[in-house]
Amino acid sequence: MTAGTASPTAHGPGRASPWPCHHPAGSTGRYDESARRASHSELAVALLLAAEGHEVKTLPEARGVPTPDLVACGVPVEVKAFSTLGQRDGRPASARQVANKVIDARRQGAVAVIWGPGSGLTETVARAGYSLSCRRAAEVGWGQLQAVRVVGDTFDLSFAPSREVRPVANASARRPRLSA
Amino acid sequence: MSRSVDLFLDSDQPLDRFASHLAQVTGRPFVPSPEGARCCVRDRGVTAYLSEHDFLDEEDLPLSQFRYVLSAPASGTGDLDATPEAAWLREVNSAFRQAGGSASLLVLDLERPSARQVAP
């Protein structure tokens, strides 16, 4: 697992953070699926965020308006998941596909989580894809996005597109174990 | 939603006129959003959004050749190509082409073309 700078707190408010909350390290949040049943990838992301202390809920679908998948401590979170290697005939996720998922998430959440376990997505490709999305966003804007997180089998990267194109310290130095 | 089926369409018409054209083709109203950047259509349990797009070309997805995308969020975890959203967009695709529309491209989750596109 590649992660950014380890922090004594899982996350908290700061210049680069979209989160209004502050959760001490080791705190555990909650997950509420009563509004809508989550997909597998949404559930995985929800549990990841809850393990970092957030209060996470699914959101019901709104008629006529694209809605984010989750809300975590009041912050809308959009999940964009990759298909598995098998579903894509063995071709691993590409940088342009990462960029397109980030661009796709712009209208629906302050935080975009690109979920790539099982897709063959590598850290190098994830970083390249984020850079591509930054170049595209320089032309078309970031929309509502304040943070992008890309998770793969062996890495977990966090970026702050509202500030810069460089990756910032990872929001989490401890990723919970998720069952497949 | 985290997954979607997307029908990429090209037209030189502005969004409102293109939406009117698609409304004629599909027989369903395309309702503009308050900010005017997209239109929403519903049919047989499927909801889709028409807008211009900013996506990058992928190896086998020349998305920049198409000005518009009609995007239908899909729930569930099964094969996207077998969802009601994919079936509905295939119908729209077919009707669009029969009405004299230009080329189009049906894409699954912005990752791969549908294996069951309507023949040109």
PDB file of C-alpha atoms in Angstrom:
ATOM      1  CA  MET A   1       0.000   0.000   0.000  1.00  0.00           C
ATOM      2  CA  THR A   2       1.445   3.304  -1.038  1.00  0.00           C
ATOM      3  CA  ALA A   3       0.199   6.170   1.012  1.00  0.00           C
ATOM      4  CA  GLY A   4       1.074   9.775   1.571  1.00  0.00           C
ATOM      5  CA  THR A   5       2.466  11.325   4.674  1.00  0.00           C
ATOM      6  CA  ALA A   6       1.340   9.543   7.761  1.00  0.00           C
ATOM      7  CA  SER A   7      -0.621  11.802  10.026  1.00  0.00           C
ATOM      8  CA  PRO A   8      -1.603  11.447  13.645  1.00  0.00           C
ATOM      9  CA  THR A   9      -5.150  12.218  12.568  1.00  0.00           C
ATOM     10  CA  ALA A  10      -6.945  10.450   9.823  1.00  0.00           C
ATOM     11  CA  HIS A  11      -8.058  13.730   8.321  1.00  0.00           C
ATOM     12  CA  GLY A  12      -9.397  17.073   9.330  1.00  0.00           C
ATOM     13  CA  PRO A  13     -10.125  20.561   8.135  1.00  0.00           C
ATOM     14  CA  GLY A  14      -7.266  22.354   6.473  1.00  0.00           C
ATOM     15  CA  ARG A  15      -6.278  24.253   3.381  1.00  0.00           C
ATOM     16  CA  ALA A  16      -6.338  21.174   1.204  1.00  0.00           C
ATOM     17  CA  SER A  17      -9.205  19.349   2.832  1.00  0.00           C
ATOM     18  CA  PRO A  18     -12.817  19.410   1.711  1.00  0.00           C
ATOM     19  CA  TRP A  19     -13.872  18.023   5.071  1.00  0.00           C
ATOM     20  CA  PRO A  20     -15.432  20.285   7.677  1.00  0.00           C
ATOM     21  CA  CYS A  21     -14.944  17.602  10.300  1.00  0.00           C
ATOM     22  CA  HIS A  22     -12.107  16.427  12.459  1.00  0.00           C
ATOM     23  CA  HIS A  23     -11.810  12.845  13.634  1.00  0.00           C
ATOM     24  CA  PRO A  24      -9.034  11.709  15.946  1.00  0.00           C
ATOM     25  CA  ALA A  25      -6.947   8.816  14.790  1.00  0.00           C
ATOM     26  CA  GLY A  26      -8.568   5.558  15.691  1.00  0.00           C
ATOM     27  CA  SER A  27     -12.088   6.932  15.739  1.00  0.00           C
ATOM     28  CA  THR A  28     -14.685   5.028  13.806  1.00  0.00           C
ATOM     29  CA  GLY A  29     -17.654   6.585  12.072  1.00  0.00           C
ATOM     30  CA  ARG A  30     -20.939   5.100  11.021  1.00  0.00           C
ATOM     31  CA  TYR A  31     -22.527   3.940   7.819  1.00  0.00           C
ATOM     32  CA  ASP A  32     -26.225   4.310   7.079  1.00  0.00           C
ATOM     33  CA  GLU A  33     -27.658   2.596   4.012  1.00  0.00           C
ATOM     34  CA  SER A  34     -31.314   3.262   4.800  1.00  0.00           C
ATOM     35  CA  ALA A  35     -31.902   5.772   1.991  1.00  0.00           C
ATOM     36  CA  ARG A  36     -30.678   3.549  -0.828  1.00  0.00           C
ATOM     37  CA  ARG A  37     -28.862   0.265  -1.100  1.00  0.00           C
ATOM     38  CA  ALA A  38     -25.282   0.849  -2.202  1.00  0.00           C
ATOM     39  CA  SER A  39     -23.495  -0.927  -5.020  1.00  0.00           C
ATOM     40  CA  HIS A  40     -20.425  -2.988  -4.179  1.00  0.00           C
ATOM     41  CA  SER A  41     -18.012  -0.189  -4.995  1.00  0.00           C
ATOM     42  CA  GLU A  42     -20.103   2.402  -3.171  1.00  0.00           C
ATOM     43  CA  LEU A  43     -20.202   0.156  -0.128  1.00  0.00           C
ATOM     44  CA  ALA A  44     -16.440  -0.314  -0.237  1.00  0.00           C
ATOM     45  CA  VAL A  45     -15.885   3.443  -0.360  1.00  0.00           C
ATOM     46  CA  ALA A  46     -18.467   4.066   2.357  1.00  0.00           C
ATOM     47  CA  LEU A  47     -16.741   1.605   4.675  1.00  0.00           C
ATOM     48  CA  LEU A  48     -13.381   3.168   3.874  1.00  0.00           C
ATOM     49  CA  LEU A  49     -14.651   6.624   4.829  1.00  0.00           C
ATOM     50  CA  ALA A  50     -16.482   5.338   7.901  1.00  0.00           C
ATOM     51  CA  ALA A  51     -13.304   3.655   9.070  1.00  0.00           C
ATOM     52  CA  GLU A  52     -11.666   7.073   8.966  1.00  0.00           C
ATOM     53  CA  GLY A  53     -14.298   8.463  11.299  1.00  0.00           C
ATOM     54  CA  HIS A  54     -16.868   9.889   8.915  1.00  0.00           C
ATOM     55  CA  GLU A  55     -20.610   9.622   9.288  1.00  0.00           C
ATOM     56  CA  VAL A  56     -21.497   8.158   5.906  1.00  0.00           C
ATOM     57  CA  LYS A  57     -24.923   7.792   4.322  1.00  0.00           C
ATOM     58  CA  THR A  58     -26.192   6.730   0.952  1.00  0.00           C
ATOM     59  CA  LEU A  59     -28.376   9.271  -0.821  1.00  0.00           C
ATOM     60  CA  PRO A  60     -31.681   8.540  -2.524  1.00  0.00           C
ATOM     61  CA  GLU A  61     -31.908   9.147  -6.218  1.00  0.00           C
ATOM     62  CA  ALA A  62     -33.443  12.538  -6.968  1.00  0.00           C
ATOM     63  CA  ARG A  63     -35.771  12.833  -9.897  1.00  0.00           C
ATOM     64  CA  GLY A  64     -34.299  14.818 -12.752  1.00  0.00           C
ATOM     65  CA  VAL A  65     -31.057  15.729 -11.043  1.00  0.00           C
ATOM     66  CA  PRO A  66     -27.843  13.699 -10.930  1.00  0.00           C
ATOM     67  CA  THR A  67     -27.069  13.089  -7.280  1.00  0.00           C
ATOM     68  CA  PRO A  68     -23.867  12.070  -5.538  1.00  0.00           C
ATOM     69  CA  ASP A  69     -23.647   8.520  -4.284  1.00  0.00           C
ATOM     70  CA  LEU A  70     -22.808   9.254  -0.660  1.00  0.00           C
ATOM     71  CA  VAL A  71     -22.628  12.043   1.845  1.00  0.00           C
ATOM     72  CA  ALA A  72     -19.856  11.871   4.437  1.00  0.00           C
ATOM     73  CA  CYS A  73     -20.003  14.337   7.311  1.00  0.00           C
ATOM     74  CA  GLY A  74     -22.124  16.557   5.093  1.00  0.00           C
ATOM     75  CA  VAL A  75     -19.752  16.396   2.103  1.00  0.00           C
ATOM     76  CA  PRO A  76     -21.140  14.926  -1.126  1.00  0.00           C
ATOM     77  CA  VAL A  77     -19.024  12.061  -2.401  1.00  0.00           C
ATOM     78  CA  GLU A  78     -19.181  10.643  -5.901  1.00  0.00           C
ATOM     79  CA  VAL A  79     -17.863   7.149  -6.490  1.00  0.00           C
ATOM     80  CA  LYS A  80     -16.584   6.134  -9.910  1.00  0.00           C
ATOM     81  CA  ALA A  81     -15.582   2.525 -10.091  1.00  0.00           C
ATOM     82  CA  PHE A  82     -13.657   0.634 -12.714  1.00  0.00           C
ATOM     83  CA  SER A  83     -14.867  -2.605 -14.163  1.00  0.00           C
ATOM     84  CA  THR A  84     -12.830  -5.651 -13.350  1.00  0.00           C
ATOM     85  CA  LEU A  85     -10.050  -6.895 -15.592  1.00  0.00           C
ATOM     86  CA  GLY A  86     -12.291  -9.741 -16.663  1.00  0.00           C
ATOM     87  CA  GLN A  87     -15.117  -7.425 -17.649  1.00  0.00           C
ATOM     88  CA  ARG A  88     -12.668  -5.458 -19.799  1.00  0.00           C
ATOM     89  CA  ASP A  89     -11.145  -8.482 -21.508  1.00  0.00           C
ATOM     90  CA  GLY A  90      -7.964  -8.282 -19.481  1.00  0.00           C
ATOM     91  CA  ARG A  91      -7.070  -4.730 -20.445  1.00  0.00           C
ATOM     92  CA  PRO A  92      -6.013  -2.749 -17.376  1.00  0.00           C
ATOM     93  CA  ALA A  93      -7.476   0.658 -16.641  1.00  0.00           C
ATOM     94  CA  SER A  94      -5.736   3.467 -18.523  1.00  0.00           C
ATOM     95  CA  ALA A  95      -4.746   7.014 -17.616  1.00  0.00           C
ATOM     96  CA  ARG A  96      -7.349   8.485 -19.943  1.00  0.00           C
ATOM     97  CA  GLN A  97     -10.026   6.369 -18.336  1.00  0.00           C
ATOM     98  CA  VAL A  98      -8.977   7.682 -14.935  1.00  0.00           C
ATOM     99  CA  ALA A  99      -9.138  11.230 -16.283  1.00  0.00           C
ATOM    100  CA  ASN A 100     -12.572  10.689 -17.790  1.00  0.00           C
ATOM    101  CA  LYS A 101     -13.928   9.326 -14.532  1.00  0.00           C
ATOM    102  CA  VAL A 102     -12.612  12.376 -12.673  1.00  0.00           C
ATOM    103  CA  ILE A 103     -14.147  14.669 -15.292  1.00  0.00           C
ATOM    104  CA  ASP A 104     -17.402  12.729 -15.056  1.00  0.00           C
ATOM    105  CA  ALA A 105     -17.500  13.214 -11.281  1.00  0.00           C
ATOM    106  CA  ARG A 106     -17.155  16.997 -11.445  1.00  0.00           C
ATOM    107  CA  ARG A 107     -20.864  17.752 -11.385  1.00  0.00           C
ATOM    108  CA  GLN A 108     -21.894  15.399  -8.630  1.00  0.00           C
ATOM    109  CA  GLY A 109     -19.623  15.679  -5.642  1.00  0.00           C
ATOM    110  CA  ALA A 110     -17.098  17.707  -3.703  1.00  0.00           C
ATOM    111  CA  VAL A 111     -15.066  14.537  -3.315  1.00  0.00           C
ATOM    112  CA  ALA A 112     -14.546  12.031  -6.105  1.00  0.00           C
ATOM    113  CA  VAL A 113     -13.329   8.572  -5.209  1.00  0.00           C
ATOM    114  CA  ILE A 114     -12.078   6.558  -8.166  1.00  0.00           C
ATOM    115  CA  TRP A 115     -12.297   2.935  -7.077  1.00  0.00           C
ATOM    116  CA  GLY A 116      -9.947   0.646  -8.954  1.00  0.00           C
ATOM    117  CA  PRO A 117      -9.258  -2.569  -7.012  1.00  0.00           C
ATOM    118  CA  GLY A 118      -9.424  -5.524  -9.359  1.00  0.00           C
ATOM    119  CA  SER A 119      -9.152  -3.363 -12.471  1.00  0.00           C
ATOM    120  CA  GLY A 120      -5.405  -3.613 -13.010  1.00  0.00           C
ATOM    121  CA  LEU A 121      -5.058   0.093 -12.297  1.00  0.00           C
ATOM    122  CA  THR A 122      -1.509   0.928 -11.211  1.00  0.00           C
ATOM    123  CA  GLU A 123      -0.304   3.852  -9.152  1.00  0.00           C
ATOM    124  CA  THR A 124       1.704   5.202 -12.096  1.00  0.00           C
ATOM    125  CA  VAL A 125      -1.367   5.141 -14.324  1.00  0.00           C
ATOM    126  CA  ALA A 126      -3.508   6.688 -11.579  1.00  0.00           C
ATOM    127  CA  ARG A 127      -1.104   9.605 -11.209  1.00  0.00           C
ATOM    128  CA  ALA A 128      -0.880  10.048 -14.973  1.00  0.00           C
ATOM    129  CA  GLY A 129      -4.647   9.998 -15.213  1.00  0.00           C
ATOM    130  CA  TYR A 130      -5.012  12.610 -12.539  1.00  0.00           C
ATOM    131  CA  SER A 131      -2.494  14.831 -14.357  1.00  0.00           C
ATOM    132  CA  LEU A 132      -4.503  14.429 -17.547  1.00  0.00           C
ATOM    133  CA  SER A 133      -7.674  15.425 -15.724  1.00  0.00           C
ATOM    134  CA  CYS A 134      -5.892  18.520 -14.411  1.00  0.00           C
ATOM    135  CA  ARG A 135      -4.942  19.552 -17.932  1.00  0.00           C
ATOM    136  CA  ARG A 136      -8.501  19.031 -19.075  1.00  0.00           C
ATOM    137  CA  ALA A 137      -9.898  20.874 -16.076  1.00  0.00           C
ATOM    138  CA  ALA A 138      -7.669  23.817 -16.898  1.00  0.00           C
ATOM    139  CA  GLU A 139      -9.844  24.168 -19.983  1.00  0.00           C
ATOM    140  CA  VAL A 140     -13.260  23.224 -18.667  1.00  0.00           C
ATOM    141  CA  GLY A 141     -13.036  23.808 -14.912  1.00  0.00           C
ATOM    142  CA  TRP A 142     -13.279  21.575 -11.859  1.00  0.00           C
ATOM    143  CA  GLY A 143     -16.965  22.051 -11.235  1.00  0.00           C
ATOM    144  CA  GLN A 144     -17.822  21.114  -7.668  1.00  0.00           C
ATOM    145  CA  LEU A 145     -14.748  18.994  -7.085  1.00  0.00           C
ATOM    146  CA  GLN A 146     -12.493  19.839  -4.167  1.00  0.00           C
ATOM    147  CA  ALA A 147     -10.718  16.534  -3.729  1.00  0.00           C
ATOM    148  CA  VAL A 148      -9.935  13.464  -5.775  1.00  0.00           C
ATOM    149  CA  ARG A 149      -8.960  10.131  -4.298  1.00  0.00           C
ATOM    150  CA  VAL A 150      -7.801   7.200  -6.399  1.00  0.00           C
ATOM    151  CA  VAL A 151      -7.690   3.779  -4.782  1.00  0.00           C
ATOM    152  CA  GLY A 152      -6.146   0.684  -6.290  1.00  0.00           C
ATOM    153  CA  ASP A 153      -5.076  -2.720  -5.090  1.00  0.00           C
ATOM    154  CA  THR A 154      -1.800  -1.418  -3.651  1.00  0.00           C
ATOM    155  CA  PHE A 155      -2.174   2.339  -3.373  1.00  0.00           C
ATOM    156  CA  ASP A 156      -4.437   5.072  -2.082  1.00  0.00           C
ATOM    157  CA  LEU A 157      -3.784   8.567  -3.455  1.00  0.00           C
ATOM    158  CA  SER A 158      -5.427  11.849  -2.545  1.00  0.00           C
ATOM    159  CA  PHE A 159      -5.272  15.031  -4.591  1.00  0.00           C
ATOM    160  CA  ALA A 160      -6.555  18.550  -4.094  1.00  0.00           C
ATOM    161  CA  PRO A 161      -7.548  19.814  -7.526  1.00  0.00           C
ATOM    162  CA  SER A 162      -8.889  23.077  -6.219  1.00  0.00           C
ATOM    163  CA  ARG A 163      -5.393  24.087  -5.177  1.00  0.00           C
ATOM    164  CA  GLU A 164      -2.889  22.522  -7.489  1.00  0.00           C
ATOM    165  CA  VAL A 165      -2.066  19.684  -9.792  1.00  0.00           C
ATOM    166  CA  ARG A 166       0.404  17.988  -7.489  1.00  0.00           C
ATOM    167  CA  PRO A 167      -0.675  15.196  -5.188  1.00  0.00           C
ATOM    168  CA  VAL A 168      -0.998  16.102  -1.551  1.00  0.00           C
ATOM    169  CA  ALA A 169      -0.509  13.999   1.514  1.00  0.00           C
ATOM    170  CA  ASN A 170      -2.804  11.055   1.650  1.00  0.00           C
ATOM    171  CA  ALA A 171      -5.842  11.524   3.780  1.00  0.00           C
ATOM    172  CA  SER A 172      -5.425   8.135   5.307  1.00  0.00           C
ATOM    173  CA  ALA A 173      -2.386   6.273   6.453  1.00  0.00           C
ATOM    174  CA  ARG A 174      -4.493   3.296   7.336  1.00  0.00           C
ATOM    175  CA  ARG A 175      -6.795   1.696   4.884  1.00  0.00           C
ATOM    176  CA  PRO A 176      -9.298  -0.699   6.384  1.00  0.00           C
ATOM    177  CA  ARG A 177      -9.333  -4.229   5.174  1.00  0.00           C
ATOM    178  CA  LEU A 178     -12.233  -4.822   2.908  1.00  0.00           C
ATOM    179  CA  SER A 179     -13.435  -8.200   1.998  1.00  0.00           C
ATOM    180  CA  ALA A 180     -13.782  -8.862  -1.692  1.00  0.00           C
TER     181      ALA A 180
ATOM    182  CA  MET B   1     -24.389   6.903  -9.503  1.00  0.00           C
ATOM    183  CA  SER B   2     -21.092   5.243  -9.973  1.00  0.00           C
ATOM    184  CA  ARG B   3     -21.928   3.469 -13.231  1.00  0.00           C
ATOM    185  CA  SER B   4     -23.495   4.742 -16.402  1.00  0.00           C
ATOM    186  CA  VAL B   5     -24.259   3.868 -19.970  1.00  0.00           C
ATOM    187  CA  ASP B   6     -23.484   6.735 -22.333  1.00  0.00           C
ATOM    188  CA  LEU B   7     -24.665   7.362 -25.867  1.00  0.00           C
ATOM    189  CA  PHE B   8     -22.376   9.826 -27.626  1.00  0.00           C
ATOM    190  CA  LEU B   9     -24.096  11.807 -30.352  1.00  0.00           C
ATOM    191  CA  ASP B  10     -23.007  14.574 -32.661  1.00  0.00           C
ATOM    192  CA  SER B  11     -24.927  17.577 -33.881  1.00  0.00           C
ATOM    193  CA  ASP B  12     -24.173  21.153 -34.802  1.00  0.00           C
ATOM    194  CA  GLN B  13     -27.407  22.274 -33.155  1.00  0.00           C
ATOM    195  CA  PRO B  14     -27.410  23.986 -29.741  1.00  0.00           C
ATOM    196  CA  LEU B  15     -28.526  21.920 -26.773  1.00  0.00           C
ATOM    197  CA  ASP B  16     -32.155  23.058 -26.690  1.00  0.00           C
ATOM    198  CA  ARG B  17     -32.727  22.365 -30.383  1.00  0.00           C
ATOM    199  CA  PHE B  18     -30.907  19.058 -30.273  1.00  0.00           C
ATOM    200  CA  ALA B  19     -32.975  18.060 -27.246  1.00  0.00           C
ATOM    201  CA  SER B  20     -36.130  18.946 -29.163  1.00  0.00           C
ATOM    202  CA  HIS B  21     -34.949  16.766 -32.022  1.00  0.00           C
ATOM    203  CA  LEU B  22     -34.309  13.839 -29.690  1.00  0.00           C
ATOM    204  CA  ALA B  23     -37.695  14.383 -28.080  1.00  0.00           C
ATOM    205  CA  GLN B  24     -39.286  13.956 -31.499  1.00  0.00           C
ATOM    206  CA  VAL B  25     -37.164  10.892 -32.199  1.00  0.00           C
ATOM    207  CA  THR B  26     -37.930   9.208 -28.875  1.00  0.00           C
ATOM    208  CA  GLY B  27     -41.423  10.519 -28.276  1.00  0.00           C
ATOM    209  CA  ARG B  28     -40.422  11.607 -24.785  1.00  0.00           C
ATOM    210  CA  PRO B  29     -39.965  15.163 -23.457  1.00  0.00           C
ATOM    211  CA  PHE B  30     -36.454  16.370 -22.673  1.00  0.00           C
ATOM    212  CA  VAL B  31     -36.783  18.721 -19.716  1.00  0.00           C
ATOM    213  CA  PRO B  32     -34.081  21.380 -19.372  1.00  0.00           C
ATOM    214  CA  SER B  33     -32.356  21.745 -16.030  1.00  0.00           C
ATOM    215  CA  PRO B  34     -32.624  25.075 -14.209  1.00  0.00           C
ATOM    216  CA  GLU B  35     -29.074  26.074 -15.118  1.00  0.00           C
ATOM    217  CA  GLY B  36     -29.678  25.061 -18.725  1.00  0.00           C
ATOM    218  CA  ALA B  37     -26.573  22.930 -19.106  1.00  0.00           C
ATOM    219  CA  ARG B  38     -28.420  19.651 -19.524  1.00  0.00           C
ATOM    220  CA  CYS B  39     -31.801  18.115 -20.220  1.00  0.00           C
ATOM    221  CA  CYS B  40     -33.412  15.190 -18.464  1.00  0.00           C
ATOM    222  CA  VAL B  41     -35.549  12.501 -20.077  1.00  0.00           C
ATOM    223  CA  ARG B  42     -37.410   9.601 -18.486  1.00  0.00           C
ATOM    224  CA  ASP B  43     -38.857   6.572 -20.138  1.00  0.00           C
ATOM    225  CA  ARG B  44     -39.892   3.184 -18.770  1.00  0.00           C
ATOM    226  CA  GLY B  45     -37.941   3.570 -15.549  1.00  0.00           C
ATOM    227  CA  VAL B  46     -34.792   4.878 -17.217  1.00  0.00           C
ATOM    228  CA  THR B  47     -33.535   8.380 -16.492  1.00  0.00           C
ATOM    229  CA  ALA B  48     -30.946   9.958 -18.787  1.00  0.00           C
ATOM    230  CA  TYR B  49     -29.255  13.324 -19.066  1.00  0.00           C
ATOM    231  CA  LEU B  50     -28.295  15.080 -22.288  1.00  0.00           C
ATOM    232  CA  SER B  51     -25.404  17.530 -22.183  1.00  0.00           C
ATOM    233  CA  GLU B  52     -22.248  18.571 -23.967  1.00  0.00           C
ATOM    234  CA  HIS B  53     -19.245  16.651 -22.704  1.00  0.00           C
ATOM    235  CA  ASP B  54     -15.586  17.241 -21.916  1.00  0.00           C
ATOM    236  CA  PHE B  55     -14.248  13.698 -22.056  1.00  0.00           C
ATOM    237  CA  LEU B  56     -10.921  12.690 -23.522  1.00  0.00           C
ATOM    238  CA  ASP B  57     -10.481  10.237 -26.365  1.00  0.00           C
ATOM    239  CA  GLU B  58      -9.559   6.725 -25.407  1.00  0.00           C
ATOM    240  CA  GLU B  59      -7.882   4.174 -27.673  1.00  0.00           C
ATOM    241  CA  ASP B  60     -11.126   2.788 -29.088  1.00  0.00           C
ATOM    242  CA  LEU B  61     -13.402   5.586 -27.921  1.00  0.00           C
ATOM    243  CA  PRO B  62     -13.081   8.684 -30.146  1.00  0.00           C
ATOM    244  CA  LEU B  63     -15.330  10.661 -27.823  1.00  0.00           C
ATOM    245  CA  SER B  64     -14.206  14.087 -29.014  1.00  0.00           C
ATOM    246  CA  GLN B  65     -15.871  13.379 -32.362  1.00  0.00           C
ATOM    247  CA  PHE B  66     -19.210  13.734 -30.602  1.00  0.00           C
ATOM    248  CA  ARG B  67     -20.471  16.964 -29.112  1.00  0.00           C
ATOM    249  CA  TYR B  68     -23.165  15.508 -26.877  1.00  0.00           C
ATOM    250  CA  VAL B  69     -23.610  12.643 -24.475  1.00  0.00           C
ATOM    251  CA  LEU B  70     -26.899  11.113 -23.373  1.00  0.00           C
ATOM    252  CA  SER B  71     -25.931   9.521 -20.082  1.00  0.00           C
ATOM    253  CA  ALA B  72     -28.051   7.034 -18.146  1.00  0.00           C
ATOM    254  CA  PRO B  73     -26.933   6.134 -14.603  1.00  0.00           C
ATOM    255  CA  ALA B  74     -27.282   2.408 -13.981  1.00  0.00           C
ATOM    256  CA  SER B  75     -27.753   0.687 -10.677  1.00  0.00           C
ATOM    257  CA  GLY B  76     -26.776  -2.828  -9.733  1.00  0.00           C
ATOM    258  CA  THR B  77     -23.564  -4.691 -10.260  1.00  0.00           C
ATOM    259  CA  GLY B  78     -24.362  -6.922 -13.203  1.00  0.00           C
ATOM    260  CA  ASP B  79     -23.344  -6.663 -16.836  1.00  0.00           C
ATOM    261  CA  LEU B  80     -23.913  -3.048 -17.897  1.00  0.00           C
ATOM    262  CA  ASP B  81     -24.635  -4.133 -21.454  1.00  0.00           C
ATOM    263  CA  ALA B  82     -27.631  -6.080 -20.152  1.00  0.00           C
ATOM    264  CA  THR B  83     -29.189  -3.244 -18.126  1.00  0.00           C
ATOM    265  CA  PRO B  84     -32.479  -1.508 -19.013  1.00  0.00           C
ATOM    266  CA  GLU B  85     -30.430   1.665 -19.510  1.00  0.00           C
ATOM    267  CA  ALA B  86     -28.300   0.044 -22.205  1.00  0.00           C
ATOM    268  CA  ALA B  87     -31.377  -1.415 -23.905  1.00  0.00           C
ATOM    269  CA  TRP B  88     -33.135   1.957 -23.862  1.00  0.00           C
ATOM    270  CA  LEU B  89     -30.122   3.791 -25.247  1.00  0.00           C
ATOM    271  CA  ARG B  90     -29.803   1.205 -28.015  1.00  0.00           C
ATOM    272  CA  GLU B  91     -33.390   2.003 -28.963  1.00  0.00           C
ATOM    273  CA  VAL B  92     -32.622   5.727 -28.927  1.00  0.00           C
ATOM    274  CA  ASN B  93     -29.509   5.095 -30.974  1.00  0.00           C
ATOM    275  CA  SER B  94     -31.454   3.146 -33.542  1.00  0.00           C
ATOM    276  CA  ALA B  95     -34.196   5.772 -33.752  1.00  0.00           C
ATOM    277  CA  PHE B  96     -31.627   8.557 -33.969  1.00  0.00           C
ATOM    278  CA  ARG B  97     -29.902   6.915 -36.904  1.00  0.00           C
ATOM    279  CA  GLN B  98     -33.149   6.070 -38.656  1.00  0.00           C
ATOM    280  CA  ALA B  99     -34.112   9.722 -38.347  1.00  0.00           C
ATOM    281  CA  GLY B 100     -31.018  10.694 -40.279  1.00  0.00           C
ATOM    282  CA  GLY B 101     -28.731  11.363 -37.364  1.00  0.00           C
ATOM    283  CA  SER B 102     -24.999  11.204 -37.777  1.00  0.00           C
ATOM    284  CA  ALA B 103     -22.658   8.662 -36.246  1.00  0.00           C
ATOM    285  CA  SER B 104     -23.066   7.710 -32.630  1.00  0.00           C
ATOM    286  CA  LEU B 105     -21.255   5.611 -30.074  1.00  0.00           C
ATOM    287  CA  LEU B 106     -22.662   3.631 -27.156  1.00  0.00           C
ATOM    288  CA  VAL B 107     -20.162   3.367 -24.309  1.00  0.00           C
ATOM    289  CA  LEU B 108     -20.233   1.392 -21.072  1.00  0.00           C
ATOM    290  CA  ASP B 109     -18.983   3.232 -17.999  1.00  0.00           C
ATOM    291  CA  LEU B 110     -16.633   5.392 -20.079  1.00  0.00           C
ATOM    292  CA  GLU B 111     -14.396   2.374 -20.439  1.00  0.00           C
ATOM    293  CA  ARG B 112     -15.432   0.371 -23.458  1.00  0.00           C
ATOM    294  CA  PRO B 113     -17.839   0.456 -26.389  1.00  0.00           C
ATOM    295  CA  SER B 114     -20.950  -1.614 -26.135  1.00  0.00           C
ATOM    296  CA  ALA B 115     -20.587  -4.934 -27.887  1.00  0.00           C
ATOM    297  CA  ARG B 116     -24.191  -4.595 -28.978  1.00  0.00           C
ATOM    298  CA  GLN B 117     -24.230  -1.279 -30.746  1.00  0.00           C
ATOM    299  CA  VAL B 118     -26.887  -0.631 -33.326  1.00  0.00           C
ATOM    300  CA  ALA B 119     -25.374  -1.261 -36.722  1.00  0.00           C
ATOM    301  CA  PRO B 120     -24.711   1.932 -38.701  1.00  0.00           C
TER     302      PRO B 120
END
